[in-house]
Coordinates of C-alpha atoms (C1' of nucleotides) in Angstrom, one line a residue:
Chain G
X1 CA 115.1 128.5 78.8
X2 CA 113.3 125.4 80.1
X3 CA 109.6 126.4 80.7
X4 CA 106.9 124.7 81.7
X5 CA 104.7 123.9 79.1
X6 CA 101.6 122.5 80.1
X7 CA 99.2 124.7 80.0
X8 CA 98.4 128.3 78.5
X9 CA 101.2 130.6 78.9
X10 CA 100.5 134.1 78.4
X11 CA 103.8 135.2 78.9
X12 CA 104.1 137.9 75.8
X13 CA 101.2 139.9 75.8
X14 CA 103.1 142.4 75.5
X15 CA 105.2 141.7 72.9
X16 CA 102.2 141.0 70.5
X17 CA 102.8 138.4 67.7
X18 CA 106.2 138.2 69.2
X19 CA 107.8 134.7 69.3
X20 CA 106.8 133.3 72.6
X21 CA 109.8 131.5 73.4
X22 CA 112.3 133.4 75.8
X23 CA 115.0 134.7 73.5
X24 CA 116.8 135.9 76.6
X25 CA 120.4 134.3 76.4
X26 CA 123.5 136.1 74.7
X27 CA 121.4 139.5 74.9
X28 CA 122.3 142.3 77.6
X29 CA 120.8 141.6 80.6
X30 CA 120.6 145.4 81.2
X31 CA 116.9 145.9 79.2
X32 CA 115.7 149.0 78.8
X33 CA 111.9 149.6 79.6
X34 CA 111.3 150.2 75.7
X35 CA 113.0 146.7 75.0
X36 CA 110.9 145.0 77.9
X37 CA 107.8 146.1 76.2
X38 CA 108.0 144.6 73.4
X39 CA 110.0 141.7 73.5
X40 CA 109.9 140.4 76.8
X41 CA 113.3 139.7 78.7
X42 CA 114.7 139.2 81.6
X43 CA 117.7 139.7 83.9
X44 CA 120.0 137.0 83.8
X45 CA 119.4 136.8 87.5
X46 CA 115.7 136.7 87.4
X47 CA 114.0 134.3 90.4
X48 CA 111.4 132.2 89.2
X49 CA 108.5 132.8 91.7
X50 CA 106.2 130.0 93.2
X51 CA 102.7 131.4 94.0
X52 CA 100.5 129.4 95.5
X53 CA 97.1 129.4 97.7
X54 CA 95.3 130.6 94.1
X55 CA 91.7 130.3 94.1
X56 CA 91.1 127.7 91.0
X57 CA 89.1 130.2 89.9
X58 CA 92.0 132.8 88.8
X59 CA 93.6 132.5 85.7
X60 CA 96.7 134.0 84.0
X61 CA 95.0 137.5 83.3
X62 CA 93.2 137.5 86.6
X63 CA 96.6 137.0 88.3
X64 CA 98.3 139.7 86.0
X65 CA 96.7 142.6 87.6
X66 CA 97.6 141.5 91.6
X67 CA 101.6 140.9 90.4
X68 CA 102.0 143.8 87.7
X69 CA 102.1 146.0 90.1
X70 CA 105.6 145.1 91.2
X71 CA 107.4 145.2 88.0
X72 CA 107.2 143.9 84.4
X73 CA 105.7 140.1 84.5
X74 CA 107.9 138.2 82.3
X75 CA 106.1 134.8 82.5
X76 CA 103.5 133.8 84.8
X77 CA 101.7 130.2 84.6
X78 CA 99.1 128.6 86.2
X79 CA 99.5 124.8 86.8
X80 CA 97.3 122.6 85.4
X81 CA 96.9 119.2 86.0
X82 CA 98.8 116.8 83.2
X83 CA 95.9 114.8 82.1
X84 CA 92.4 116.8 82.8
X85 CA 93.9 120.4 82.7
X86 CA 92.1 121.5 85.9
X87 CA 93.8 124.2 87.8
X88 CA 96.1 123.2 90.3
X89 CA 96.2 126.2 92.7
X90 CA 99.6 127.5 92.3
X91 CA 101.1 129.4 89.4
X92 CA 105.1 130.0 88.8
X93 CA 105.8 134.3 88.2
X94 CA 108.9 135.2 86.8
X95 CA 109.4 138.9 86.4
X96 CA 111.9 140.6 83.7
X97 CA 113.6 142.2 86.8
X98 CA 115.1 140.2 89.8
X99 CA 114.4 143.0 91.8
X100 CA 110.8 142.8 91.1
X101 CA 110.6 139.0 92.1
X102 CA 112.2 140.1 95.3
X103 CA 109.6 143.3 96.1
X104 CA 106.6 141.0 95.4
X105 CA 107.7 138.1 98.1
X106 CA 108.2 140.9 100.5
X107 CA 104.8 142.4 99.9
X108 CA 102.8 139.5 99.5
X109 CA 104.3 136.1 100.7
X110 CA 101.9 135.2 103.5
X111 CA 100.8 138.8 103.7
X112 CA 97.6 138.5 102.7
X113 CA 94.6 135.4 101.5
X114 CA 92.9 135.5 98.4
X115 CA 89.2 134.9 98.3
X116 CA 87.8 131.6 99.3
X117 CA 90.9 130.5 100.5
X118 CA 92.0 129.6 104.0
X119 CA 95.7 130.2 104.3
X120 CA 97.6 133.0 102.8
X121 CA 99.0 133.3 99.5
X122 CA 102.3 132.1 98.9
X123 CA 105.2 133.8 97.3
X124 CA 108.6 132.3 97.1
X125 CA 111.1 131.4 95.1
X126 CA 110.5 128.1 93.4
X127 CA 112.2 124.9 94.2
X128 CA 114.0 124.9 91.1
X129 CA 115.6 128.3 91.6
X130 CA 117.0 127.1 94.9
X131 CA 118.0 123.2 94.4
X132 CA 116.2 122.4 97.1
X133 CA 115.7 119.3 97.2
X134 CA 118.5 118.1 99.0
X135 CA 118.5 119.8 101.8
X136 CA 114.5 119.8 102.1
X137 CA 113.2 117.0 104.4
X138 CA 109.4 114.8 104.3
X139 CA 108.6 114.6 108.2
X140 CA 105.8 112.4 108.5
X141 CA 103.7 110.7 111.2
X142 CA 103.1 113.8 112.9
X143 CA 100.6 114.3 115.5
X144 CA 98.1 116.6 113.4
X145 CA 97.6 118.6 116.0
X146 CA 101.0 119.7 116.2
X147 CA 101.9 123.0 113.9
X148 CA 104.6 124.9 112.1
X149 CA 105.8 126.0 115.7
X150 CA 105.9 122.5 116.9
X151 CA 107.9 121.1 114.0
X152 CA 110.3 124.2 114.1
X153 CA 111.1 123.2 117.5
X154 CA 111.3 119.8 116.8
X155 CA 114.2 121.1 113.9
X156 CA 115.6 124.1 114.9
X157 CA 118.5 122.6 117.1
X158 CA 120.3 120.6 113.7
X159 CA 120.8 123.6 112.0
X160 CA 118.9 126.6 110.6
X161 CA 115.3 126.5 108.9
X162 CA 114.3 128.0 105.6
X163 CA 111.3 127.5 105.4
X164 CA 108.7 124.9 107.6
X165 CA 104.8 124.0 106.1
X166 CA 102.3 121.6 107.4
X167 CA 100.3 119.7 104.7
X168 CA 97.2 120.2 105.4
X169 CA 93.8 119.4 103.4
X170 CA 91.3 121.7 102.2
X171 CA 89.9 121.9 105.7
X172 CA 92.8 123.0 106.8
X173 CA 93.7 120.0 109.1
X174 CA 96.6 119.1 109.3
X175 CA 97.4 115.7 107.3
X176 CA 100.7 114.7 110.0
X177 CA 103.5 115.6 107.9
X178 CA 105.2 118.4 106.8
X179 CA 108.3 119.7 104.6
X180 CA 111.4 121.3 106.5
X181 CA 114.1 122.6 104.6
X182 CA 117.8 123.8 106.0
X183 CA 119.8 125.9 105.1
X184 CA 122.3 123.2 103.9
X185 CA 122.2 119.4 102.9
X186 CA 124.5 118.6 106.8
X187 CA 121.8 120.0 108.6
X188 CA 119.0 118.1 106.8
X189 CA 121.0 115.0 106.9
X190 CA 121.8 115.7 111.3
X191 CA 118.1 115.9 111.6
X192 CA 117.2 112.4 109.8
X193 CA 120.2 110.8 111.9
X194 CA 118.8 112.0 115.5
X195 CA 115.0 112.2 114.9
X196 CA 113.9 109.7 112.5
X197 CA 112.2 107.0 114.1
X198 CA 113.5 108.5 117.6
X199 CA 109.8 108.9 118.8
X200 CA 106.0 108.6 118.7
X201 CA 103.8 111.0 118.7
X202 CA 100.7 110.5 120.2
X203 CA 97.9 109.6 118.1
X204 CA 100.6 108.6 115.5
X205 CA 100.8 104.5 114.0
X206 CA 104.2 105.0 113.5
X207 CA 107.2 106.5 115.1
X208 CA 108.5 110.0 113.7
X209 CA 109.9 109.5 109.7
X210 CA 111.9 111.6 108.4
X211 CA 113.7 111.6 105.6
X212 CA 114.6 113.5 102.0
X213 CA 111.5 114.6 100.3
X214 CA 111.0 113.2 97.1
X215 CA 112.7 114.4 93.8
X216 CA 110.8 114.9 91.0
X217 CA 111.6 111.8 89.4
X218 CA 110.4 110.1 92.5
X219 CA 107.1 111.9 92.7
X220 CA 106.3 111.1 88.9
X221 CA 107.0 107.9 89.3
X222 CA 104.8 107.4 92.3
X223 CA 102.2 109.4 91.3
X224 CA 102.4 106.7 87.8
X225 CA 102.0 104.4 90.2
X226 CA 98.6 105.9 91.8
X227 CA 97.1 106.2 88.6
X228 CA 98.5 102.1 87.9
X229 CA 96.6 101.6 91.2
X230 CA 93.5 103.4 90.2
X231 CA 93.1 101.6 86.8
X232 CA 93.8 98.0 88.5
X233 CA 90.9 98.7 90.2
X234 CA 88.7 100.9 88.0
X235 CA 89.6 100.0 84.2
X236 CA 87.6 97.6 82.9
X237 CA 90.5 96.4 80.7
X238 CA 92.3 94.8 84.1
X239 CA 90.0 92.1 83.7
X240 CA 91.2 91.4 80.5
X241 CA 95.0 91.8 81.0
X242 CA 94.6 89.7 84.1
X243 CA 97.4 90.3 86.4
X244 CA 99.3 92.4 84.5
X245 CA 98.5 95.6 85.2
X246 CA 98.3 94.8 89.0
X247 CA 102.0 93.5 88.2
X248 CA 102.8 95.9 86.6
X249 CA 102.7 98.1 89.6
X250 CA 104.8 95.6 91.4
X251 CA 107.4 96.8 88.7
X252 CA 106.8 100.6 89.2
X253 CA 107.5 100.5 93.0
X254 CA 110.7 98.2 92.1
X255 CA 111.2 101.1 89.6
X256 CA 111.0 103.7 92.1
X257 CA 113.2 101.8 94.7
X258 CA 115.7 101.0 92.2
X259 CA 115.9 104.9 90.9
X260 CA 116.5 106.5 94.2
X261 CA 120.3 107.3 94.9
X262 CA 120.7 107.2 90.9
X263 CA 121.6 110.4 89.5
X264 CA 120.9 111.4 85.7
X265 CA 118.0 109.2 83.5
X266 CA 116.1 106.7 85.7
X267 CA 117.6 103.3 85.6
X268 CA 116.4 101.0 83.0
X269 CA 113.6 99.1 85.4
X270 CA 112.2 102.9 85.7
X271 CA 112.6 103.4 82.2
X272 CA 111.1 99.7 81.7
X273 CA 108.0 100.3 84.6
X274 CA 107.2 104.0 83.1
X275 CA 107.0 102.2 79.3
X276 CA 104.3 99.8 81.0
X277 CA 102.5 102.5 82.8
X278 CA 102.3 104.5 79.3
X279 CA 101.2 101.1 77.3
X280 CA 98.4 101.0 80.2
X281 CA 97.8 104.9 79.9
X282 CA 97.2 104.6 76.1
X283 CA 95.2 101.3 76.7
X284 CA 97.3 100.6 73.2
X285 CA 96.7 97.0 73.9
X286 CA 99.2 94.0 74.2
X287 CA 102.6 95.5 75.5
X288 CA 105.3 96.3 72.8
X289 CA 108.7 96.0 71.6
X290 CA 110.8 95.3 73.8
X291 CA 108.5 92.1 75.1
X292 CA 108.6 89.0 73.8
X293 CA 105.5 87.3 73.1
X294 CA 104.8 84.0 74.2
X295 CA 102.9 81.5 73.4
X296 CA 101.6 79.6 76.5
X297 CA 101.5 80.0 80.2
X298 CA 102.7 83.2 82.3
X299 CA 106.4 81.9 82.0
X300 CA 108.5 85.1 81.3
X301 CA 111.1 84.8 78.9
X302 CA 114.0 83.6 80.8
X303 CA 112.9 82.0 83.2
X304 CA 112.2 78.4 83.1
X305 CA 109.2 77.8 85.3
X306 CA 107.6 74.8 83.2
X307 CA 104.3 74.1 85.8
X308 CA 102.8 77.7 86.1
X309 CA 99.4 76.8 86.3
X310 CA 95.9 78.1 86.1
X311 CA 96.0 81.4 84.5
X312 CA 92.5 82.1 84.6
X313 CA 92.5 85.0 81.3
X314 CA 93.2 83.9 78.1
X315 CA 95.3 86.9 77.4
X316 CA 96.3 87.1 80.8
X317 CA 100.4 87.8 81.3
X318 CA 101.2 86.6 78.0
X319 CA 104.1 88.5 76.6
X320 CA 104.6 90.3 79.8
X321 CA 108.0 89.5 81.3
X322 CA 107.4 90.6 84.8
X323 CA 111.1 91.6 84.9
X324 CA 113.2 93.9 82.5
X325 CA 115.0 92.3 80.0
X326 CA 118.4 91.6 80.7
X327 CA 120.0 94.8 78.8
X328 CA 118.2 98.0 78.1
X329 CA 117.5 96.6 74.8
X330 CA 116.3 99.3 73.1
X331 CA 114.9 101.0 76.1
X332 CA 114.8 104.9 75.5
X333 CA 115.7 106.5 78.8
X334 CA 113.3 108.2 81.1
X335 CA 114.1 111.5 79.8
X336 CA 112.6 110.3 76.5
X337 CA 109.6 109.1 77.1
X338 CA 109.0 112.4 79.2
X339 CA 108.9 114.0 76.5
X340 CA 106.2 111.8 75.0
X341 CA 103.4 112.4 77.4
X342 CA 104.7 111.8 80.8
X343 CA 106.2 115.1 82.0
X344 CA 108.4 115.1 85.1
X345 CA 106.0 116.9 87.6
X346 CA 106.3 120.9 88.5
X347 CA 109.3 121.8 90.4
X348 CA 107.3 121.9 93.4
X349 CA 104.3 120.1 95.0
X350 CA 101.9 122.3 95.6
X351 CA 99.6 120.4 97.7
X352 CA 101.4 117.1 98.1
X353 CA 98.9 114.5 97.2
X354 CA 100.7 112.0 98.4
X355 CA 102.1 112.4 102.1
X356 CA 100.8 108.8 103.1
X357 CA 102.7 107.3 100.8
X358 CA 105.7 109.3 102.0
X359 CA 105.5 108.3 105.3
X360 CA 105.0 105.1 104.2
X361 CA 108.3 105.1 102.3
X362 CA 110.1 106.0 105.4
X363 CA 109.0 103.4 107.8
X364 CA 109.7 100.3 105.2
X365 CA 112.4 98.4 104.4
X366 CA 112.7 99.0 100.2
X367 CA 116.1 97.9 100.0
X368 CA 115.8 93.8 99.7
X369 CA 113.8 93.7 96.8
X370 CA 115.3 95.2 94.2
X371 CA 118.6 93.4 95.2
X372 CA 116.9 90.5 94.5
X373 CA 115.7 91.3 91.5
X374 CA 118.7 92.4 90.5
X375 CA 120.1 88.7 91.0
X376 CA 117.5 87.2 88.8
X377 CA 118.3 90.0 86.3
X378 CA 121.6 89.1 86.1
X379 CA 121.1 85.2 86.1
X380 CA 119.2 85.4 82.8
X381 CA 121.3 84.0 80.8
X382 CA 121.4 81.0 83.0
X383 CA 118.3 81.1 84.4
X384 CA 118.1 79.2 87.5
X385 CA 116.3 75.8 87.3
X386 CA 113.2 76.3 89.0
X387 CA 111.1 73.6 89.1
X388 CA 107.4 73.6 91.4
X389 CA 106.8 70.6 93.1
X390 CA 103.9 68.7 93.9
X391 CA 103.8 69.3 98.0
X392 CA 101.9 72.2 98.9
X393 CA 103.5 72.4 101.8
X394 CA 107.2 72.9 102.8
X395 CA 109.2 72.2 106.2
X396 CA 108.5 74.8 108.6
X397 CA 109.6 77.6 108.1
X398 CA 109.4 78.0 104.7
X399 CA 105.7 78.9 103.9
X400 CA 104.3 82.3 103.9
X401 CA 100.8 83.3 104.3
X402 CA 100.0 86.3 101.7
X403 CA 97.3 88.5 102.6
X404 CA 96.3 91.7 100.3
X405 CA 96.9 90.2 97.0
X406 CA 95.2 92.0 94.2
X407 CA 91.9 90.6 92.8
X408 CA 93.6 89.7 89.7
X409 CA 96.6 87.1 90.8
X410 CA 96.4 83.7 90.5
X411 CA 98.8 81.1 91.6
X412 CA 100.8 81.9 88.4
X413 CA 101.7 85.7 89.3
X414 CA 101.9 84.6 93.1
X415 CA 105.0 82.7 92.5
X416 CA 106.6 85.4 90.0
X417 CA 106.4 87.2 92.8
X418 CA 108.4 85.5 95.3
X419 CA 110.6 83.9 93.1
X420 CA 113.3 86.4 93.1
X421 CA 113.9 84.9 96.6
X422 CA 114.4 81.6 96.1
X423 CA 112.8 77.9 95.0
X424 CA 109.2 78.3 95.2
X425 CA 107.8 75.2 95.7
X426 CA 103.9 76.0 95.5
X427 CA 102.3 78.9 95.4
X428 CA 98.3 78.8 95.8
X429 CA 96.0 81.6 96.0
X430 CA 92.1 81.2 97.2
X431 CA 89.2 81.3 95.6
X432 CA 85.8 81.2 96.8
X433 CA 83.9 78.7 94.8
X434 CA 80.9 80.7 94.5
X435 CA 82.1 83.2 92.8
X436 CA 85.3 81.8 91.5
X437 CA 87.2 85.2 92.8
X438 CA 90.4 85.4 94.8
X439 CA 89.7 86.3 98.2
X440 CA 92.7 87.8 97.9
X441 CA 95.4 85.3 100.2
X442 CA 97.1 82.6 99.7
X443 CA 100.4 80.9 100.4
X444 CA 103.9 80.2 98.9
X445 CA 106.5 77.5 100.1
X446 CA 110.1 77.9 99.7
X447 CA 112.0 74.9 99.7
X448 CA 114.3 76.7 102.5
X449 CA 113.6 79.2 105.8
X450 CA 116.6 82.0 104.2
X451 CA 114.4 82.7 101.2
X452 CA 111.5 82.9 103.2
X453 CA 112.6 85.0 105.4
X454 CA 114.3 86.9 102.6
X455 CA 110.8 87.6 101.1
X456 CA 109.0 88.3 104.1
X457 CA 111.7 91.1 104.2
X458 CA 111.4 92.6 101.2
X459 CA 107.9 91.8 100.5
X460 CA 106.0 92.2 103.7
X461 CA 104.1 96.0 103.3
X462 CA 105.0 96.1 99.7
X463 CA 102.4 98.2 97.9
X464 CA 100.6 97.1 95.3
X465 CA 97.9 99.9 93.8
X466 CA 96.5 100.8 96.7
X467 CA 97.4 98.0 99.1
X468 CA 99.7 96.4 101.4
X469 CA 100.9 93.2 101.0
X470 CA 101.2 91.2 104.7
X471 CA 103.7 88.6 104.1
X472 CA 103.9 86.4 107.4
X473 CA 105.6 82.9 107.8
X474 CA 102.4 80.5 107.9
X475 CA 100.9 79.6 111.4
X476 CA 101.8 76.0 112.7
X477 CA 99.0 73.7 111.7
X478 CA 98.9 73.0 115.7
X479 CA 98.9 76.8 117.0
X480 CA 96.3 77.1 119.5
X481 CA 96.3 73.4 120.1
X482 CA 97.8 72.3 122.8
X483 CA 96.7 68.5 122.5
Chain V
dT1 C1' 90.5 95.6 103.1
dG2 C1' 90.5 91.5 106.9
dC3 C1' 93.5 86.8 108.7
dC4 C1' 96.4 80.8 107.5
dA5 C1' 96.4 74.8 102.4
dT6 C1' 88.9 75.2 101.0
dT7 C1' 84.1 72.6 99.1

DNA sequence: TGCCATT
């Protein structure tokens, strides 16, 4: 049986040196106490439990006590965070009985609050028991003084609610989104088609999102993208790749875009995004394999973009495409590499790090831009002769002011980023003379309104790390002069 | 975060 592995898991106590994998399968499910106790099984039926509202401060044997009581404790596991172990809050209980499982929800779920914590424990079946991610539902842009009640009310008339939760932080305020899950995928999918976007709450930016919460695929691979964002801005090594860890994060939220709706491994830009994300979790150095080195400029293999200029690093974006390569060459699939360091996260969020960025999700248009890369993708063999110009300037129309670009880009990884939409004619980013630093605009000309338009579409609000991109067409040189 | 082809 698939267990979760990170972390201690003090599952056979019981059974002494006994092996501490669950050798459950193709043995009666009808154990007899004396089996139970001394090599652990369970029922064939048995409901993984989520428990959360833990006090960090409780491990596996201080937990032990609280659940024995309802039965024989099969496996229980804290979760611990991935990379620095620390204690997550939550735990997943299976007992050897189902019925146990069941007595223990009854007793405890909500029932009563462990000490130094503000809301009451939490006893439920996991999400994994229940596949319940497609019926379950992100509602964001809440007004965050709006509760469970509230957001019942808001739901109950598509159909009927399992379970409702407000994500709130460790002050308890709420943080204006919340999961609702139905009973069945219909109802989840009636509520998205009458209430998303259908209102504002007060207080809110945005108008009401609602949509599927994220799989798991889709949380690890924005939560990759977080830590991408963190290191662009906090790893000293950024200044020596230059733009390419900052791109790469352009690439892991083209990843995420192009993975959602695919079923199975990620697609091969997620399996391509999550191999940079691991080369900059390792800090191994120059990216690998399936990169060809180049010699020069920032040109990615493929394309033919002979007047990239100014590259300010010297190792810079060498050998970094900026795009997959046109097949999978060699590219093991998602699953593979998750088994290399990157585990898919826990079956369920406990605390949601992330609802922002849900919301977020919900109110922008994804859909344009990895179309377009998919074009240039495809055109590799031929690339498409793109060749800058002199002119800085285009008809109108066609430039774009670019506000929100990270530190790192120069006029080089400005246009690699719009050219997926068309002839890029000049690209130019700003740099204060003092310092010689971006200030973090800039502009790109297309030689035609459709691209520009095109990239303001798919561009416009695209995150990079932890900002925005505002992609606007250019203001008139004679706005606000009426002369 | 902070706003349009720079000195």
């Amino acid at each position: 049986m698939a267990t979760l592995t990170n972390g201690q898991v003090d599952a056979v106590v019981h059974g002494g040196a006994a092996s501490t994998n669950g050798l459950v399968n193709g043995i009666s499910h009808t154990h007899s106490p004396a089996s139970c106790a001394t090599i652990p099984m369970k029922d064939h039926d048995a409901i993984k439990l989520f428990i959360g509202q833990i006090p960090r401060n409780l491990d596996e044997k201080d937990l032990r006590p609280l659940f024995e009581e309802f039965g024989k404790i099969y496996e229980l596991t804290v979760l611990k965070d991935r990379f620095t172990g620390m204690h997550k809050g939550c735990a997943f209980l299976t007992y050897c009985a189902r019925e146990s499982a069941l007595k223990a929800q009854t007793a405890l779920h909500e029932q009563k609050t462990l000490p130094g914590m503000n809301r009451p424990i939490q006893v439920k079946p996991a999400d994994s028991e229940s596949r319940g991610e497609d019926r379950k539902l992100f509602v964001g842009m809440l007004n965050k003084q709006q509760c469970e009640d509230d957001v019942r009310r808001l739901f109950e008339s598509f159909g009927s609610i399992e379970e409702c939760t407000i994500l709130r932080g460790p002050d308890g305020n709420s943080k204006g989104c919340a999961f609702v899950k139905y009973s069945t995928h219909a109802e989840a999918q009636a509520a998205i088609s009458t209430l998303h976007g259908s209102q504002t709450m007060p207080g809110a930016s945005s108008s009401l999102v609602v949509k599927f919460a994220d799989t798991d695929k889709e949380r690890t691979i924005r939560r990759m993208q977080q830590m991408a964002g963190q290191m662009g801005i906090f790893n000293p090594m950024a200044l020596q790749f230059g733009a390419y860890g900052a791109y790469a994060q352009v690439q892991q939220q083209a990843a995420l875009m192009a993975s959602v709706g695919q079923g199975g491994y990620l697609s091969p830009m997620a399996a391509f995004a999550a191999a940079q994300m691991q080369h900059m979790a390792t800090i191994n150095g120059l990216p690998g394999a399936p990169m060809t080195p180049t010699s020069g400029g920032s040109t990615p293999p493929g394309i033919t973009a002979p007047t990239v200029t100014s590259i300010p690093s010297p190792i810079s974006v060498n050998g970094f495409t900026g795009l997959p390569p046109p097949q999978a060459n060699g590219q093991p699939p998602a699953e593979a590499m998750f088994t290399n360091g990157i585990h898919p996260y826990p079956a369920q969020s406990p605390t949601a790090a992330d609802p922002l960025q849900q919301a977020y999700a919900g109110v922008q248009q994804y859909a344009a831009f990895p179309a377009a890369y998919g074009q240039i993708s495809q055109a590799f063999p031929q690339p498409p002769p793109i060749i800058p110009q002199q002119q800085r300037e285009g008809p109108e129309g066609c430039n774009l002011f670019i506000y929100h670009l990270p530190q790192e880009f120069g006029d080089g990884e400005l246009m690699q980023m719009f050219l997926p939409f068309g002839n890029v004619i000049s690209s130019k980013v700003f740099v204060d003379r003092a310092t010689n630093q971006s200030k973090c605009f800039g502009f790109v000309s297309f030689d035609n309104p459709g691209s520009a338009q095109a990239a303001i579409q798919s561009m416009n609000g695209f995150q990079i790390g932890m900002k925005r991109l505002k992609v606007q067409l250019k203001r008139p040189k004679d706005a606000n002069r009426p002369y």
